[in-house]
CSV table of C-alpha atoms in Angstrom, one decimal:
chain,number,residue,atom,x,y,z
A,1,UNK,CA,80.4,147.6,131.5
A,2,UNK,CA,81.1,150.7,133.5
A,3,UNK,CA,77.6,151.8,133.9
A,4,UNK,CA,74.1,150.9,133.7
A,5,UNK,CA,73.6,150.2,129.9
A,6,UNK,CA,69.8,150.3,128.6
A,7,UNK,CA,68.7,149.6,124.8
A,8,UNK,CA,67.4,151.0,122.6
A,9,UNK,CA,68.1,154.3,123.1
A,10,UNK,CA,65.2,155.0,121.2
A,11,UNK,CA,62.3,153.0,120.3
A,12,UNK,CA,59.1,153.9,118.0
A,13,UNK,CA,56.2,151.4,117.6
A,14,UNK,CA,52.8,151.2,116.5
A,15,UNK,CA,49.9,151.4,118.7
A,16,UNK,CA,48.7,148.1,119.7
A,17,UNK,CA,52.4,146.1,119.2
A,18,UNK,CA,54.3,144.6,122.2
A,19,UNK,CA,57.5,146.4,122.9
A,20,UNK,CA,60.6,144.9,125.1
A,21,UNK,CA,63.3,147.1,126.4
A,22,UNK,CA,66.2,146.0,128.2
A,23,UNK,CA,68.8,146.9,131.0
A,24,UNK,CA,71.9,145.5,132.0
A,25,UNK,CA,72.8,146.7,135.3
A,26,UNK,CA,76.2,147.4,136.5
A,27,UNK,CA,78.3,144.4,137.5
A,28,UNK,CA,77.6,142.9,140.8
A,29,UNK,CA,74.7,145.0,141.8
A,30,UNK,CA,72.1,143.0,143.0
A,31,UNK,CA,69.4,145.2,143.0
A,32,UNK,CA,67.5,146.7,140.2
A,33,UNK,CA,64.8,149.5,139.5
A,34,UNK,CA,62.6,150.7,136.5
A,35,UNK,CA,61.1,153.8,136.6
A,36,UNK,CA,59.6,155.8,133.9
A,37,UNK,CA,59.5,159.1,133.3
A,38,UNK,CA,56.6,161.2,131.0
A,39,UNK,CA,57.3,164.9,129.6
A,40,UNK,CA,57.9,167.2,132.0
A,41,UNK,CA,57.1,164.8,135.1
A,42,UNK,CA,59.1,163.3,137.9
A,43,UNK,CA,60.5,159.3,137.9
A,44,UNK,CA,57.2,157.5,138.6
A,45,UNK,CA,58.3,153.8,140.3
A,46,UNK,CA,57.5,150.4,138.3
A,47,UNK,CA,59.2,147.6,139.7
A,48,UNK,CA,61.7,146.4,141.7
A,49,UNK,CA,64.1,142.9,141.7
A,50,UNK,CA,66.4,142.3,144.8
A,51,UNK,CA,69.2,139.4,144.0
A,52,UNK,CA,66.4,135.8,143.5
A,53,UNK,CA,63.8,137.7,145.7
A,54,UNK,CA,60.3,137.8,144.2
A,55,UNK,CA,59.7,141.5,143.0
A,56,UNK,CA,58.0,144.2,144.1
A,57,UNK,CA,55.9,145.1,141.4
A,58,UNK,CA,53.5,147.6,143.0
A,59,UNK,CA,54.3,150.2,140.5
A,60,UNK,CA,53.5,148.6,137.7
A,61,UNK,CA,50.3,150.7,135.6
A,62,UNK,CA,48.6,148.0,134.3
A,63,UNK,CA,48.9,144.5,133.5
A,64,UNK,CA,50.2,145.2,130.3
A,65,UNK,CA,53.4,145.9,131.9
A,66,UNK,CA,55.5,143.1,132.8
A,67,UNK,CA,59.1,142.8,133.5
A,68,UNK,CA,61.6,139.8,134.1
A,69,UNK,CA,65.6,139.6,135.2
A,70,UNK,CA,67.4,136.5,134.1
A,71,UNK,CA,70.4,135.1,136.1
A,72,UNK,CA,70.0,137.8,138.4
A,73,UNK,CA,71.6,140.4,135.6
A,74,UNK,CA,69.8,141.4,132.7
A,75,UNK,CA,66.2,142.5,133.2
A,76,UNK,CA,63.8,142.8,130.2
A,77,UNK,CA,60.3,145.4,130.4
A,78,UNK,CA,57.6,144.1,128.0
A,79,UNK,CA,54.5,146.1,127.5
A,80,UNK,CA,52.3,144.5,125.4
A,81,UNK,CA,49.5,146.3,123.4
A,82,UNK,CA,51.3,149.8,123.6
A,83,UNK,CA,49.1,152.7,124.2
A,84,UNK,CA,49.7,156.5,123.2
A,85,UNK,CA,50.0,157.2,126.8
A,86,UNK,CA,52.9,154.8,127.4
A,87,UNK,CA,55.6,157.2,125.1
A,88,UNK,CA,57.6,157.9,127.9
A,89,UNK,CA,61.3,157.8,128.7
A,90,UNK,CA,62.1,154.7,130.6
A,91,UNK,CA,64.7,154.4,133.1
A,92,UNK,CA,66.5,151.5,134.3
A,93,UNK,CA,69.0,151.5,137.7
A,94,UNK,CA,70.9,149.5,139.5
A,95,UNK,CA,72.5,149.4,143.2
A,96,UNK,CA,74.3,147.3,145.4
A,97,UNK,CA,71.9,147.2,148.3
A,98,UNK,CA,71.4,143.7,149.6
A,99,UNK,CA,69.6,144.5,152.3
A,100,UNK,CA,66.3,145.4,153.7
A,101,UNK,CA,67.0,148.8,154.7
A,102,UNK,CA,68.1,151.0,151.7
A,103,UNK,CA,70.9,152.8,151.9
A,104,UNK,CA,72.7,153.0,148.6
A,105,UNK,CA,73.3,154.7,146.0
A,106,UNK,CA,71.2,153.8,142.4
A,107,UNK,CA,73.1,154.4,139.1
A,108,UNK,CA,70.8,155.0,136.4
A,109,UNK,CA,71.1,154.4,133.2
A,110,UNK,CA,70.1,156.8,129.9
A,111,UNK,CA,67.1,155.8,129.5
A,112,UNK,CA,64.7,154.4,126.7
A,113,UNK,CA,62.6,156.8,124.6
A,114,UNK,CA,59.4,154.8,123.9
A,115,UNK,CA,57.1,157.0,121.1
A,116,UNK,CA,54.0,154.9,120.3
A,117,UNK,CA,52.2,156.5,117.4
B,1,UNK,CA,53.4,158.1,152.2
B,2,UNK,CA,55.9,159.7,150.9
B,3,UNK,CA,56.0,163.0,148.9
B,4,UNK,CA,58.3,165.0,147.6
B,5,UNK,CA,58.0,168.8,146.3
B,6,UNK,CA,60.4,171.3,144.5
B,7,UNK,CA,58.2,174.1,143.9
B,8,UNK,CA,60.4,175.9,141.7
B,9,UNK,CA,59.6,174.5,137.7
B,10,UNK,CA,62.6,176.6,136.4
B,11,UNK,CA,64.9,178.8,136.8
B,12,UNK,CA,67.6,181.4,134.9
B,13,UNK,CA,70.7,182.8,136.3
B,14,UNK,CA,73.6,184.2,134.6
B,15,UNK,CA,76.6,183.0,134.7
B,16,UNK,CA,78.9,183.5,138.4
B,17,UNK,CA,75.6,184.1,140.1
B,18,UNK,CA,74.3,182.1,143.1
B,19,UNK,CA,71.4,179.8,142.5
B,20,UNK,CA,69.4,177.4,145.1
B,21,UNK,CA,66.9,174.7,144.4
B,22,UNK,CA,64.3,173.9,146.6
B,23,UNK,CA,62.8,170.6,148.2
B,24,UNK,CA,60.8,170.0,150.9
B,25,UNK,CA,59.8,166.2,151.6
B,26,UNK,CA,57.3,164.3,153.6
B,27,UNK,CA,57.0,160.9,155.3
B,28,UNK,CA,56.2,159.3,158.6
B,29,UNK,CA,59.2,157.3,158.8
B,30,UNK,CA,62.3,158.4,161.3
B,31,UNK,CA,64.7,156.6,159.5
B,32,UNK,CA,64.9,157.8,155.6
B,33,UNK,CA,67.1,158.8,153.0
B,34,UNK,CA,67.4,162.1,150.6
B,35,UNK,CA,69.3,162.3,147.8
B,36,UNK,CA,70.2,164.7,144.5
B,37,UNK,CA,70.2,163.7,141.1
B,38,UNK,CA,71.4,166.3,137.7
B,39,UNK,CA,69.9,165.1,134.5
B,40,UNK,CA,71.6,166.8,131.8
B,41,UNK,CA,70.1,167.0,128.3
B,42,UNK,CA,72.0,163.2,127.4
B,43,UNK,CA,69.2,162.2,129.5
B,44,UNK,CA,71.3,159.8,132.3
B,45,UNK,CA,70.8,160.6,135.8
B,46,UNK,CA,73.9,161.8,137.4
B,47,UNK,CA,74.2,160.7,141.3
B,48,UNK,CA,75.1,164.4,143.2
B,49,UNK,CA,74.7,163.3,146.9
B,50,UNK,CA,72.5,160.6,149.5
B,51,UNK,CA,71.6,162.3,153.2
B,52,UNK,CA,70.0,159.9,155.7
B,53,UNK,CA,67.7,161.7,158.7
B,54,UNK,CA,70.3,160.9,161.3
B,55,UNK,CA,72.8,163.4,160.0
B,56,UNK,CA,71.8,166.9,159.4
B,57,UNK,CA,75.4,168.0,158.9
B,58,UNK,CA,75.2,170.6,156.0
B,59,UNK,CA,77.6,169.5,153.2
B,60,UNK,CA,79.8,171.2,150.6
B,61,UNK,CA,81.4,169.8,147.7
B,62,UNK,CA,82.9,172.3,145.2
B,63,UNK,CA,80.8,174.5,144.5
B,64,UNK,CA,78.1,172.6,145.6
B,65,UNK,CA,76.4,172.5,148.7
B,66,UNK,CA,73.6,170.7,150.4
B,67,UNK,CA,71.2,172.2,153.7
B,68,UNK,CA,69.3,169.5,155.1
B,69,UNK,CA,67.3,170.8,158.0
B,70,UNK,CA,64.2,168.5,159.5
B,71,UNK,CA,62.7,170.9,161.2
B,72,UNK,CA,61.3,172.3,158.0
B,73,UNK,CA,61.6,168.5,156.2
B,74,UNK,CA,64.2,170.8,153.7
B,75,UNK,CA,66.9,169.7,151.8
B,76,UNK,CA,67.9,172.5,149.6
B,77,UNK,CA,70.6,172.8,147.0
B,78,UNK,CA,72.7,175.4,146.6
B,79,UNK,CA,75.2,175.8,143.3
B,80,UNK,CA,77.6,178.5,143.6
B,81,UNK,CA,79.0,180.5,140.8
B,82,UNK,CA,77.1,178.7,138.7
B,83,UNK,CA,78.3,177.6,135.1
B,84,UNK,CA,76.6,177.0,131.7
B,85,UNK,CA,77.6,173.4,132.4
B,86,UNK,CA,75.5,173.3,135.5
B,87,UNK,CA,72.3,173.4,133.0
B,88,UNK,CA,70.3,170.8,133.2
B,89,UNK,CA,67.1,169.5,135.2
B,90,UNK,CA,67.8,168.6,138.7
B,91,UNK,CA,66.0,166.3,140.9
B,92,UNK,CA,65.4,165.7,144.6
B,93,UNK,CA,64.7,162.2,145.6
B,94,UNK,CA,63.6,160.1,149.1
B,95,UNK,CA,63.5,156.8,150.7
B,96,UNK,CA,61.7,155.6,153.4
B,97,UNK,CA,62.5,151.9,153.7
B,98,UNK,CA,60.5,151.9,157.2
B,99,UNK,CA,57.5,152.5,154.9
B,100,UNK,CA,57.9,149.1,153.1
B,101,UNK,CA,58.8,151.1,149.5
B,102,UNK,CA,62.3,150.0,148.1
B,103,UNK,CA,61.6,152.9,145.2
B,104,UNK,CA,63.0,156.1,145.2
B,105,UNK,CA,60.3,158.7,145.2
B,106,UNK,CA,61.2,162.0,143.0
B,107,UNK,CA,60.1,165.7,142.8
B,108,UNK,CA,59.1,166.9,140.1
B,109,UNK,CA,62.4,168.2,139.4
B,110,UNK,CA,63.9,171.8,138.6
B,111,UNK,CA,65.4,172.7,135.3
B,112,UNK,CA,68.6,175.3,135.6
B,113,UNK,CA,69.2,177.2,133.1
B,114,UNK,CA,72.7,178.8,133.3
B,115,UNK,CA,72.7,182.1,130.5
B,116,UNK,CA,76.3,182.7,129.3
């Protein structure tokens, strides 16, 4: 597609269930970012693939949080046992950096809205 | 580390007025990135403009215009006659790759509100 594309859009689960959301990045970019973002706060950094390099998953909350990207494309973030305090809006981009400096530009996508009740 | 501020939580101007958004940043690294992101009420955030510390060249776009001054670790924002369509909550960004993060760090952000 044209952009970054993230489902669902919306997503409302029960405290304690494991939730999965999904990003597909824009064609060709091989890097890719979650980031998730709570009421009224900034982006708050989770994890980070480059192309088949491990990732950097120093933003990652707990080990509840997990994510994978599969053939280098389509990345999945799983939290498992949601908490109250994971509802959040979460945030999936993509750039075409392939190397170590950064220097380019991530396009985001619109984002998951996680509710756990 | 790296840190970035925009003091100013929101803000109101009417229509045709001037507005500018604040962000001052911090980080030990001389080689870094700044950027500018809008995120309108759909939710998406909307690329604006990336500065890197080697080029403090002031920029203008439309009515948009960037003042990126080191001395100060600034990077403000300035909309000119602003529009109902620039509402929306905008956010300052920075990278500092020296630093070993591959992350964006982000202010807090602003939220404009443009009155009719």
């Amino acid at each position: 597609g044209a952009g970054v594309s993230q489902s669902p859009s919306n997503k409302v689960t029960e405290k304690g269930k494991d939730v999965e959301l999904r990003c597909d990045p824009i064609s060709g970019h091989t890097a890719l970012y979650w980031y998730r973002q709570s009421l009224g706060q900034g982006l708050e950094f989770l994890i980070y693939f480059q192309g088949n390099s491990a990732p950097d998953k120093s933003g990652l909350p707990s080990d509840r949080f997990s994510a994978e990207r599969t053939g280098g494309s389509v990345s999945t973030l799983t939290i498992q046992r949601t908490q109250q305090e994971d509802s959040a809006v979460y945030l999936c981009a993509s750039s075409a950096s392939s190397s170590r400096v950064f220097k380019n530009i991530q396009y985001f996508g619109a984002g998951t809205r996680l509710s756990v009740l | 580390a790296q840190k970035v501020t925009q003091a100013q939580t929101e803000i109101s101007v009417v229509e045709k007025e001037d507005v500018t958004l604040d962000c001052v940043y911090e980080t030990r690294d001389t080689t870094y990135y700044l950027f500018w992101y809008k995120q309108p009420p759909s939710g998406e955030l909307v690329f604006l403009i990336r500065r890197n510390s080697f080029d403090e060249q002031n920029e203008i776009s439309g009515r948009y215009s960037w003042n990126f001054q080191k001395s100060t670790s600034s990077f403000n924002f300035t909309i000119t006659a602003s529009q109902v369509v620039d509402s929306a909550v905008y956010f300052c960004a920075l990278n500092a790759p020296g630093d070993g993060a591959n992350n964006l760090f982000f202010g807090t952000g602003t939220r404009l509100t443009v009155i009719p």
